[in-house]
XYZ file of C-alpha atoms in Angstrom:
658
model
C -0.034 0.276 -0.013
C 2.619 2.270 0.503
C 4.540 1.861 -1.965
C 1.051 2.547 -4.412
C 0.895 5.670 -2.211
C 4.552 6.273 -3.210
C 3.908 6.038 -6.688
C 4.279 9.711 -8.392
C 0.643 10.589 -10.650
C 2.273 11.483 -13.924
C -0.469 13.051 -16.025
C -0.588 13.236 -19.749
C -0.054 16.557 -21.786
C -2.290 17.790 -23.804
C -0.960 16.838 -27.130
C -0.187 13.737 -26.460
C -3.886 13.407 -25.091
C -4.662 14.922 -28.648
C -2.591 12.918 -30.123
C -4.227 9.379 -28.682
C -7.090 10.402 -29.308
C -6.617 10.398 -32.958
C -4.305 7.756 -33.307
C -5.441 5.299 -31.112
C -3.947 3.667 -28.400
C 0.706 3.781 -28.275
C 1.804 0.530 -29.940
C 5.025 -0.924 -27.655
C 7.872 -1.932 -29.209
C 7.440 -5.505 -27.883
C 4.367 -5.441 -31.281
C 6.592 -4.202 -33.540
C 7.031 -8.036 -35.034
C 2.995 -7.984 -35.491
C 3.606 -5.266 -37.406
C 4.586 -7.313 -40.865
C 2.844 -7.799 -43.735
C 1.798 -10.663 -45.877
C 2.726 -11.268 -49.317
C -1.471 -10.216 -50.962
C -0.545 -7.633 -48.680
C 2.898 -6.563 -49.604
C 1.802 -6.186 -53.168
C -1.506 -4.282 -52.619
C 0.824 -1.900 -49.964
C 4.351 -1.940 -51.771
C 2.679 -2.108 -55.421
C 0.037 -0.005 -55.842
C 2.950 2.761 -56.865
C 4.429 0.439 -59.331
C 1.384 -0.758 -60.784
C -0.767 2.210 -60.834
C 1.951 4.026 -63.352
C -0.022 2.216 -65.646
C -2.494 4.620 -65.520
C -0.221 7.655 -66.704
C 2.274 5.616 -68.360
C 1.414 5.132 -71.827
C 0.647 8.942 -72.295
C 3.314 10.134 -70.924
C 4.862 8.804 -73.863
C 1.650 9.422 -76.140
C 1.815 13.095 -74.611
C 5.511 13.780 -77.068
C 4.333 11.553 -79.517
C 1.681 13.539 -81.580
C 2.814 16.638 -81.688
C 5.758 15.457 -83.662
C 4.306 12.278 -85.511
C -0.019 12.868 -85.815
C -1.280 9.636 -85.829
C 1.416 8.024 -86.708
C 2.454 8.047 -82.982
C 0.690 5.203 -82.021
C 2.475 3.121 -83.879
C 5.474 4.564 -82.629
C 4.328 3.866 -79.312
C 4.369 -0.057 -79.682
C 8.596 -0.424 -80.207
C 8.898 2.490 -77.458
C 7.026 0.432 -74.688
C 8.739 -2.445 -76.124
C 12.105 -0.676 -74.590
C 10.805 0.027 -71.437
C 9.760 -3.662 -71.216
C 13.076 -4.001 -71.984
C 14.703 -2.524 -69.145
C 12.037 -3.573 -67.087
C 13.021 -7.859 -67.278
C 17.084 -6.660 -66.250
C 15.525 -4.328 -64.321
C 13.514 -7.514 -62.784
C 16.408 -9.615 -62.790
C 18.500 -7.662 -60.594
C 15.791 -6.564 -57.672
C 15.772 -10.213 -57.183
C 19.284 -10.713 -56.572
C 18.671 -7.365 -54.217
C 16.037 -8.161 -52.203
C 17.783 -12.176 -51.976
C 21.070 -10.309 -50.287
C 19.861 -7.807 -48.538
C 17.409 -9.129 -46.298
C 16.972 -6.138 -44.156
C 15.568 -3.053 -45.771
C 17.059 -0.275 -47.664
C 17.591 -1.020 -50.995
C 19.670 0.619 -53.247
C 21.181 2.864 -50.286
C 21.768 -0.687 -48.568
C 23.673 -2.156 -51.842
C 25.908 0.377 -52.261
C 26.558 1.400 -48.662
C 27.675 -2.459 -48.431
C 29.893 -2.549 -52.017
C 30.591 0.531 -52.450
C 31.485 2.766 -48.621
C 29.145 5.013 -47.171
C 29.656 7.640 -48.905
C 28.891 7.199 -51.940
C 25.523 5.776 -50.396
C 24.499 8.821 -50.339
C 23.910 9.078 -54.212
C 21.288 6.636 -53.561
C 19.968 8.380 -50.519
C 19.509 11.389 -52.086
C 17.742 9.717 -55.391
C 15.054 7.562 -52.949
C 14.668 10.198 -50.583
C 13.580 12.838 -54.008
C 12.007 10.074 -55.767
C 9.130 9.522 -52.723
C 9.119 13.137 -52.509
C 7.504 13.511 -55.856
C 5.942 9.648 -56.008
C 3.333 11.103 -53.810
C 3.365 13.973 -55.344
C 2.660 12.250 -58.784
C 0.632 9.954 -57.790
C -2.219 12.669 -55.980
C -2.163 14.365 -59.135
C -2.470 12.142 -61.215
C -5.244 10.614 -59.166
C -7.347 13.322 -58.729
C -6.631 13.611 -62.701
C -8.770 10.405 -63.281
C -11.519 11.604 -60.821
C -11.903 14.739 -62.886
C -12.017 13.044 -66.815
C -14.759 10.536 -64.654
C -16.468 13.981 -64.667
C -15.550 15.576 -68.661
C -16.806 12.125 -70.099
C -20.341 11.594 -68.081
C -20.664 15.023 -68.230
C -20.130 15.974 -71.672
C -17.330 17.735 -71.493
C -18.722 20.751 -68.054
C -16.992 19.371 -65.004
C -17.282 22.064 -61.907
C -14.062 20.199 -60.250
C -10.720 21.647 -62.215
C -10.874 24.923 -59.711
C -10.788 21.902 -57.189
C -7.643 19.653 -57.743
C -5.402 21.345 -55.437
C -6.722 21.597 -52.627
C -8.463 17.620 -53.442
C -4.744 16.369 -54.083
C -3.110 18.647 -51.381
C -6.405 16.697 -48.504
C -5.708 13.038 -50.353
C -1.924 13.432 -48.655
C -2.988 14.479 -45.542
C -5.348 11.689 -45.713
C -2.289 9.171 -46.555
C -0.032 10.549 -43.850
C -2.783 10.393 -40.885
C -3.684 6.681 -42.078
C 0.305 5.338 -41.704
C 1.292 7.509 -38.540
C -1.633 4.599 -37.232
C 0.338 1.869 -37.844
C 1.853 0.082 -41.253
C -1.065 -2.839 -40.919
C -3.725 -0.373 -40.655
C -2.079 1.026 -42.662
C -2.628 -1.742 -44.881
C -6.035 -3.182 -44.742
C -6.913 0.701 -45.963
C -4.952 0.395 -48.892
C -4.367 -3.605 -50.293
C -7.777 -3.601 -51.508
C -7.459 -1.269 -54.383
C -4.148 -2.736 -56.567
C -6.480 -5.781 -57.256
C -9.400 -3.322 -57.920
C -6.989 -1.721 -60.495
C -6.296 -5.089 -61.720
C -9.545 -6.076 -61.823
C -10.366 -2.933 -63.607
C -8.467 -2.708 -66.425
C -8.093 -6.220 -66.936
C -12.008 -5.695 -67.974
C -11.259 -3.087 -69.927
C -8.290 -5.115 -72.048
C -10.902 -8.515 -72.470
C -14.315 -6.805 -73.611
C -11.707 -4.596 -76.148
C -9.602 -7.700 -77.565
C -13.533 -9.595 -77.202
C -14.828 -5.679 -79.642
C -10.922 -5.623 -82.141
C -11.321 -9.309 -83.257
C -15.397 -8.521 -84.053
C -16.757 -7.160 -87.351
C -16.645 -3.583 -86.225
C -13.779 -3.473 -84.542
C -12.778 -1.270 -82.620
C -13.396 2.716 -82.837
C -11.264 6.019 -82.468
C -10.974 8.861 -80.989
C -11.105 12.385 -82.575
C -7.523 12.979 -83.092
C -8.250 17.054 -83.198
C -10.861 17.273 -80.379
C -10.557 21.058 -78.741
C -8.256 20.436 -75.733
C -6.481 17.652 -76.961
C -2.578 18.540 -77.306
C -2.090 19.955 -81.616
C -1.385 16.709 -83.112
C 1.142 16.939 -85.783
C 1.654 15.367 -89.219
C 3.171 11.921 -90.271
C 5.982 11.776 -92.581
C 8.153 8.883 -93.978
C 10.392 7.714 -92.853
C 11.536 4.552 -89.757
C 10.622 7.286 -87.144
C 7.760 8.906 -89.697
C 9.113 12.482 -88.910
C 9.928 12.450 -85.188
C 13.343 12.833 -85.079
C 15.375 9.771 -83.216
C 15.552 12.923 -79.861
C 12.018 13.584 -80.012
C 11.611 9.279 -79.505
C 14.595 9.482 -76.958
C 12.261 12.466 -75.479
C 9.344 9.870 -74.960
C 10.929 6.543 -73.454
C 12.268 9.407 -70.286
C 8.733 10.146 -70.247
C 7.154 6.619 -70.384
C 10.443 5.717 -67.729
C 7.898 6.742 -65.525
C 5.964 3.442 -66.126
C 8.262 1.750 -63.912
C 8.709 4.070 -60.945
C 7.675 2.325 -57.683
C 9.474 -0.874 -58.806
C 12.463 -1.022 -56.094
C 9.667 0.390 -53.651
C 9.323 -3.833 -52.034
C 13.829 -3.958 -51.602
C 13.202 -0.589 -50.119
C 10.853 -2.500 -47.121
C 12.021 -5.788 -46.779
C 11.954 -5.717 -43.201
C 8.064 -5.536 -43.352
C 7.513 -8.422 -44.841
C 7.438 -11.700 -42.812
C 9.805 -14.262 -42.398
C 11.542 -15.573 -44.631
C 11.763 -12.068 -44.900
C 13.851 -12.520 -48.777
C 12.214 -15.312 -50.044
C 8.746 -13.600 -49.463
C 10.007 -9.913 -51.225
C 11.648 -12.419 -53.840
C 7.408 -14.057 -54.636
C 6.714 -10.743 -54.296
C 8.321 -8.728 -56.829
C 8.503 -11.152 -59.825
C 4.242 -11.357 -59.190
C 4.728 -7.028 -59.151
C 6.808 -7.402 -62.338
C 4.636 -9.481 -64.389
C 1.470 -7.461 -63.236
C 2.809 -3.920 -64.310
C 4.082 -5.503 -67.760
C 1.393 -7.477 -68.383
C -0.796 -3.645 -67.628
C 1.516 -1.198 -69.414
C 1.722 -3.491 -72.673
C -2.285 -3.946 -72.638
C -2.981 -0.424 -72.385
C -0.417 0.846 -74.656
C -1.542 -1.762 -77.548
C -5.643 -0.558 -76.601
C -3.904 2.705 -77.599
C -2.197 1.835 -80.156
C -5.922 0.682 -82.049
C -8.210 2.968 -80.650
C -5.595 6.502 -80.413
C -6.598 7.927 -77.568
C -5.476 11.465 -77.538
C -3.711 12.868 -73.999
C -5.474 16.458 -73.393
C -3.345 19.638 -72.239
C -4.611 20.112 -68.954
C -4.563 16.205 -68.320
C -8.498 16.020 -68.077
C -9.779 13.013 -69.728
C -7.443 10.834 -69.081
C -5.996 8.147 -72.212
C -6.984 5.010 -69.652
C -9.679 6.898 -69.206
C -10.830 7.645 -73.145
C -9.796 4.133 -74.402
C -12.301 2.651 -71.107
C -15.270 5.019 -73.297
C -14.456 3.848 -76.494
C -13.833 0.195 -75.354
C -17.261 0.308 -72.780
C -19.351 1.994 -74.557
C -22.169 4.811 -74.030
C -24.726 2.826 -73.022
C -25.811 2.936 -68.562
C -23.479 -0.392 -68.472
C -21.067 1.420 -70.379
C -21.325 4.178 -68.233
C -21.221 2.296 -64.950
C -18.208 0.219 -66.204
C -16.290 3.866 -67.005
C -17.328 4.864 -62.900
C -15.868 1.396 -62.359
C -12.411 2.112 -63.593
C -11.941 5.600 -62.844
C -12.971 5.432 -59.477
C -10.462 1.788 -58.920
C -8.225 3.941 -61.230
C -8.200 7.173 -58.639
C -8.301 4.351 -55.540
C -4.927 2.801 -56.769
C -2.944 6.212 -57.943
C -4.260 7.591 -54.054
C -2.631 4.265 -52.912
C 0.186 4.040 -54.351
C 1.294 7.418 -53.823
C 0.957 5.474 -49.916
C 4.268 3.450 -50.931
C 6.546 6.108 -49.963
C 5.147 6.733 -46.901
C 5.858 2.787 -45.610
C 9.636 2.855 -48.048
C 10.447 7.304 -46.848
C 10.286 6.385 -43.145
C 12.031 2.760 -43.192
C 14.955 4.307 -45.857
C 15.412 8.324 -43.878
C 16.027 5.611 -40.091
C 18.952 3.482 -41.946
C 20.663 6.880 -43.502
C 19.734 8.137 -39.680
C 21.876 5.082 -38.523
C 24.522 6.121 -39.957
C 24.543 9.104 -38.967
C 23.749 10.818 -42.378
C 20.731 12.730 -41.298
C 19.349 13.421 -38.002
C 18.953 11.296 -35.309
C 15.923 11.930 -34.651
C 14.413 10.336 -37.914
C 15.294 6.832 -36.263
C 12.670 7.349 -33.647
C 9.369 5.145 -33.635
C 6.875 7.349 -32.890
C 3.275 6.211 -30.841
C 2.231 3.692 -32.978
C 5.703 2.439 -34.010
C 5.772 3.631 -37.059
C 8.707 6.228 -37.915
C 6.577 9.738 -37.611
C 9.153 12.051 -37.703
C 9.681 10.706 -41.735
C 6.013 10.428 -42.336
C 5.366 14.273 -41.593
C 8.723 15.474 -42.836
C 7.735 13.104 -46.125
C 4.079 14.998 -46.173
C 5.333 19.023 -45.617
C 7.712 18.470 -48.610
C 5.645 16.558 -51.173
C 2.483 19.705 -49.701
C 5.373 22.005 -50.977
C 6.103 20.582 -54.344
C 2.005 20.186 -54.961
C 1.499 24.292 -54.018
C 4.925 24.961 -56.521
C 3.960 22.757 -59.069
C 0.119 23.699 -58.949
C -0.543 19.676 -58.967
C 0.489 18.621 -62.678
C 0.916 15.606 -63.185
C 2.957 16.592 -66.433
C 5.166 18.960 -64.857
C 5.775 16.903 -62.280
C 6.562 13.758 -64.326
C 9.814 15.957 -65.074
C 11.648 15.455 -62.393
C 10.000 12.016 -61.067
C 11.838 9.106 -62.560
C 15.484 10.678 -62.714
C 15.802 10.346 -58.940
C 14.848 6.207 -58.970
C 16.778 5.350 -62.301
C 19.267 6.563 -60.372
C 19.272 4.710 -57.273
C 18.298 1.389 -60.116
C 21.880 2.241 -61.560
C 23.693 2.155 -57.818
C 21.974 -0.850 -56.604
C 22.947 -3.003 -60.195
C 26.364 -1.101 -59.964
C 26.352 -2.725 -56.426
C 24.910 -6.104 -56.728
C 27.922 -6.038 -60.010
C 30.829 -5.776 -57.297
C 29.100 -8.016 -55.395
C 29.433 -10.695 -57.281
C 32.363 -9.749 -58.903
C 34.116 -10.149 -55.565
C 32.866 -13.794 -55.136
C 34.324 -15.702 -57.522
C 32.829 -19.319 -56.291
C 29.517 -18.560 -55.902
C 26.752 -20.578 -58.085
C 25.465 -18.990 -60.834
C 28.297 -16.065 -60.527
C 28.706 -15.176 -64.753
C 25.003 -15.147 -65.308
C 24.112 -12.824 -61.604
C 26.957 -10.719 -62.494
C 25.999 -10.092 -66.852
C 22.399 -9.310 -65.532
C 23.644 -6.956 -63.003
C 26.521 -5.431 -65.545
C 23.460 -5.039 -67.472
C 20.644 -3.301 -65.592
C 24.169 -1.055 -65.012
C 24.924 0.214 -67.934
C 21.291 -0.166 -69.021
C 19.739 2.630 -66.093
C 22.446 4.685 -66.144
C 21.365 5.507 -70.286
C 18.120 6.035 -69.276
C 19.285 8.753 -66.495
C 21.321 10.282 -68.990
C 18.665 10.404 -71.661
C 16.713 11.783 -68.794
C 18.490 15.040 -67.796
C 19.530 15.402 -71.109
C 15.779 15.963 -73.359
C 14.129 16.009 -69.811
C 16.258 19.528 -68.597
C 14.354 22.536 -69.855
C 11.511 20.614 -68.259
C 12.356 20.607 -64.936
C 14.398 17.922 -65.052
C 17.895 21.200 -64.871
C 16.080 20.938 -60.507
C 17.127 17.677 -59.974
C 20.365 18.262 -61.489
C 21.452 20.583 -59.548
C 19.354 19.540 -56.307
C 21.422 16.017 -56.286
C 25.015 17.036 -55.934
C 23.604 19.862 -53.413
C 21.076 16.845 -51.314
C 24.734 14.393 -51.097
C 26.810 16.960 -50.047
C 24.349 18.001 -48.005
C 24.474 14.257 -46.303
C 28.434 14.448 -45.957
C 28.450 17.696 -44.025
C 25.724 16.559 -41.686
C 27.934 12.714 -40.913
C 31.535 15.010 -40.227
C 29.308 16.768 -37.738
C 28.442 13.865 -35.918
C 31.804 12.094 -36.276
C 33.516 15.349 -34.904
C 31.333 15.338 -32.060
C 31.464 11.516 -31.329
C 35.398 12.481 -31.738
C 35.124 14.841 -28.963
C 32.930 13.376 -26.724
C 35.352 10.240 -27.284
C 38.689 12.018 -26.808
C 39.407 10.607 -22.879
C 41.736 8.572 -20.810
C 40.545 7.738 -17.214
C 44.019 7.657 -14.946
C 45.028 7.945 -11.701
C 45.984 11.582 -12.556
C 42.597 13.217 -13.653
C 40.628 12.428 -9.914
C 39.367 15.312 -8.564
C 41.889 17.954 -7.077
C 39.068 20.030 -5.759
C 40.210 20.558 -1.555
C 36.218 22.582 -1.080
C 32.684 21.916 -2.548
C 30.534 24.924 -2.600
C 26.889 24.475 -3.700
C 24.829 27.754 -4.337
C 20.598 27.709 -4.288
C 19.482 30.440 -7.019
C 16.610 31.533 -5.380
C 13.843 33.611 -6.977
C 11.919 34.323 -4.244
C 10.652 32.222 -1.185
C 8.781 29.304 -1.483
C 7.965 25.884 -2.182
C 10.237 25.525 -4.853
C 13.278 27.568 -3.386
C 13.227 25.165 -0.272
C 12.891 22.246 -1.938
C 16.296 23.323 -3.995
C 17.702 23.439 -0.036
C 16.800 20.562 0.898
C 18.667 18.797 -1.764
C 21.430 20.905 -1.525
C 22.062 20.146 1.404
C 21.686 15.635 0.699
C 25.047 16.791 -1.044
C 27.007 16.426 1.769
C 29.092 20.247 0.704
C 31.591 21.971 2.785
C 28.766 24.878 2.671
C 25.799 25.915 0.946
C 24.208 29.252 0.060
C 21.655 31.600 -1.587
C 22.315 34.211 -3.812
C 19.789 36.202 -5.397
C 20.421 38.803 -8.347
C 18.663 41.829 -7.683
C 16.723 43.534 -10.131
C 14.333 45.095 -7.586
C 15.684 46.653 -4.638
C 12.165 46.025 -2.819
C 11.941 42.465 -4.016
C 15.278 42.163 -2.671
C 14.759 43.427 0.450
C 11.570 41.782 1.544
C 12.393 38.626 0.223
C 15.693 39.432 2.753
C 13.270 39.758 5.138
C 11.197 37.356 4.713
C 14.265 34.795 4.701
C 15.491 36.339 7.895
C 12.651 35.637 9.725
C 11.894 31.756 8.219
C 12.940 29.049 10.798
C 12.740 26.697 7.578
C 16.150 27.996 6.529
C 18.949 26.759 8.952
C 22.150 28.014 9.130
C 21.731 29.107 4.823
C 22.298 32.771 4.107
C 21.154 34.732 1.980
C 24.089 36.663 -0.390
C 22.666 39.682 -3.087
C 24.190 40.594 -5.447
C 23.889 43.351 -7.191
C 23.152 43.543 -11.036
C 22.730 46.942 -12.082
C 22.411 46.662 -15.219
C 19.897 43.973 -15.344
C 22.322 41.425 -17.400
C 21.805 38.122 -15.202
C 23.141 35.754 -16.636
C 26.661 37.814 -16.790
C 26.826 38.485 -12.740
C 26.067 34.990 -11.932
C 28.672 33.380 -14.639
C 30.974 36.167 -12.974
C 30.294 35.254 -9.697
C 30.891 31.476 -10.742
C 34.477 32.569 -12.233
C 35.160 34.754 -9.278
C 34.353 31.496 -6.895
C 36.639 29.235 -8.362
C 39.754 31.402 -9.920
C 41.621 29.617 -7.012
C 41.786 25.982 -9.311
C 40.700 24.473 -5.751
C 37.213 25.263 -5.423
C 34.157 23.145 -7.498
C 30.576 25.008 -7.282
C 27.762 23.541 -7.382
C 24.524 25.777 -8.446
C 21.149 25.022 -7.743
C 18.506 26.767 -10.470
C 15.396 26.049 -9.013
C 13.104 25.409 -11.956
C 8.866 26.182 -12.116
C 7.302 23.775 -14.572
C 3.739 24.549 -15.799
C 1.669 21.258 -17.136
C -1.245 24.126 -19.115
C -0.665 25.430 -22.052
C -1.912 29.454 -19.307
C 0.318 28.322 -17.412
C 3.774 28.058 -19.908
C 2.230 31.336 -21.099
C 2.143 32.867 -17.939
C 6.264 32.609 -16.595
C 9.202 32.747 -18.364
C 11.632 29.645 -18.865
C 15.449 30.561 -17.976
C 16.927 27.639 -16.176
C 18.579 26.468 -19.244
C 19.515 29.633 -20.747
C 21.340 30.056 -17.334
C 22.669 26.467 -17.605
C 24.198 26.822 -21.066
C 25.838 30.097 -19.886
C 28.127 28.017 -17.194
C 29.156 25.145 -19.777
C 32.310 26.599 -20.618
C 33.432 27.156 -16.973
C 35.922 24.170 -15.928
C 35.193 23.687 -12.446
C 31.148 25.004 -12.272
C 28.083 22.180 -12.910
C 24.725 23.348 -13.293
C 21.397 21.177 -11.508
C 18.109 22.016 -12.376
C 15.905 21.601 -9.877
C 12.058 21.033 -11.001
C 9.305 21.911 -8.948
C 5.648 21.593 -10.747
C 3.641 24.526 -10.747
C 0.041 23.176 -11.234
C 0.003 19.979 -9.087
C 0.382 22.185 -6.720
C -2.049 24.303 -7.550
C -4.467 21.066 -7.483
C -3.103 19.996 -3.891
C -4.215 23.150 -2.659
C -7.650 23.150 -4.625
C -8.381 19.785 -2.711
C -7.501 21.258 0.406
C -10.587 21.169 2.616
C -11.369 25.605 3.446
């Protein structure tokens, strides 16, 4: 019973009570093993970003080809798509090795760090962090385009949603942040289903398109010169139908956005159930097969139906394909609605993948001391809350700057992820090069080398062809980002070296002959009495109370109370004049004078009155930490802050009977 009564009652702060109400009860660390994903759920959660790029990958290719080749763009679309699928095969084979060898999350960052060292690995870190940020913006903006496209088609070209695109998109980002702050398992339940619904929806469109295409009537064509569509060029003779090689490469660069998200599984291997490497490998293979099938299907359907990208992004190519294939009847309208809602959902949930990968990656980089250590801490629901909040803030800022334009965002999109691809494949090449006796080494070495070379070429193509469209910003941000991470690491290493630079020897034992304790008192109250009691427990040679005179009337009143009180014992009160009211300067002068002989140690006790309520913190200034920081340079001076809870004292006073 006595132990129970002695246990202090700790009141939760208002901010914590609000957080608990919003996020639910806190999860303890022992529950971390429960926060793992099964393969089907992992496919839904981690593959949404990758699979959802089907919704805009082919459109971004056509956005470049149609203005220069006209109707021939739909013929050029297929070989460009084929080249992208070839890159997909190489990268899938490479990342199968990554998730098998490096079963700890981190993807290309961990691969580069283990094979090239931590400094080179920061190139991969910056690439992936930038990619995650842009992915959130692209996916949510494209999802809103899908909703607006549905309104455009069903409303015969009229919609009142255009001006709401940015607020809707930013609202979705906030909702994703909230879902992930509640914890990965609950986010998985909510975000896994849309991936399967989208596969079903696009599969339905492709199946109906195949049936109609094989029928007598064939498939209808969209109007190439529809109002609002990008201007169509005129096809010419030649192997590229009048389009220059540069424009075809630009189209390929735009289509490279179809492969973004492929690295998400390698960055979240630790989120899988055991055996993590094998489960991640199976899920990666299924994801790549689904992505390749959908991208090829959408491009093939575009080849036959000729949907044209619109300058404002709505209606989308996928929406036009669904409308052309499913028809204008009530069944076609219902099918179109299903397809567009499924597209919007997977695009929105595809933006959830960075909320899983970014915090994990940031925690690994922070563990290596290249990012602030706060990013390694798990929050209220075992999620890396600081990483989630950082990602949200930067993504919202990017949406504001670009006004949510998918076309402008894509220019920033693929460079980061293909740089990550290059680092991962190059790292695996180095890994197998250093293991001459490993089974299947030559094949794996060749595959990863090819993937590294191809990915590096894609980065060069993206940097050149998209430079004036915004890629210059990424090219500038990359070296600055790498420099910043290395600078943070250098600061951490210098601090560690300084803190660890000591030796314990008999000569380092204390050489003080006298120990004094000064209690800095601002008034004669419970906080001062508690500090005095603690001072006596230290058993010093002398205890003294010190008051710095900023107000003479108040100082005289304090001195009178001190003399009248019997509770101060033999502790005398010393009044120190401070005519210029430079309190910190006066404290430092007193401490330096007291310890000037080199044989006196001084401990300063500073009572700190704490306030649990916002009003209390607003009405009272807290100078204890500032005072302690001022005195930290003096060699023989130690500072101890003695807290006293004023709010609790007020509550106890109210509980007393009158």
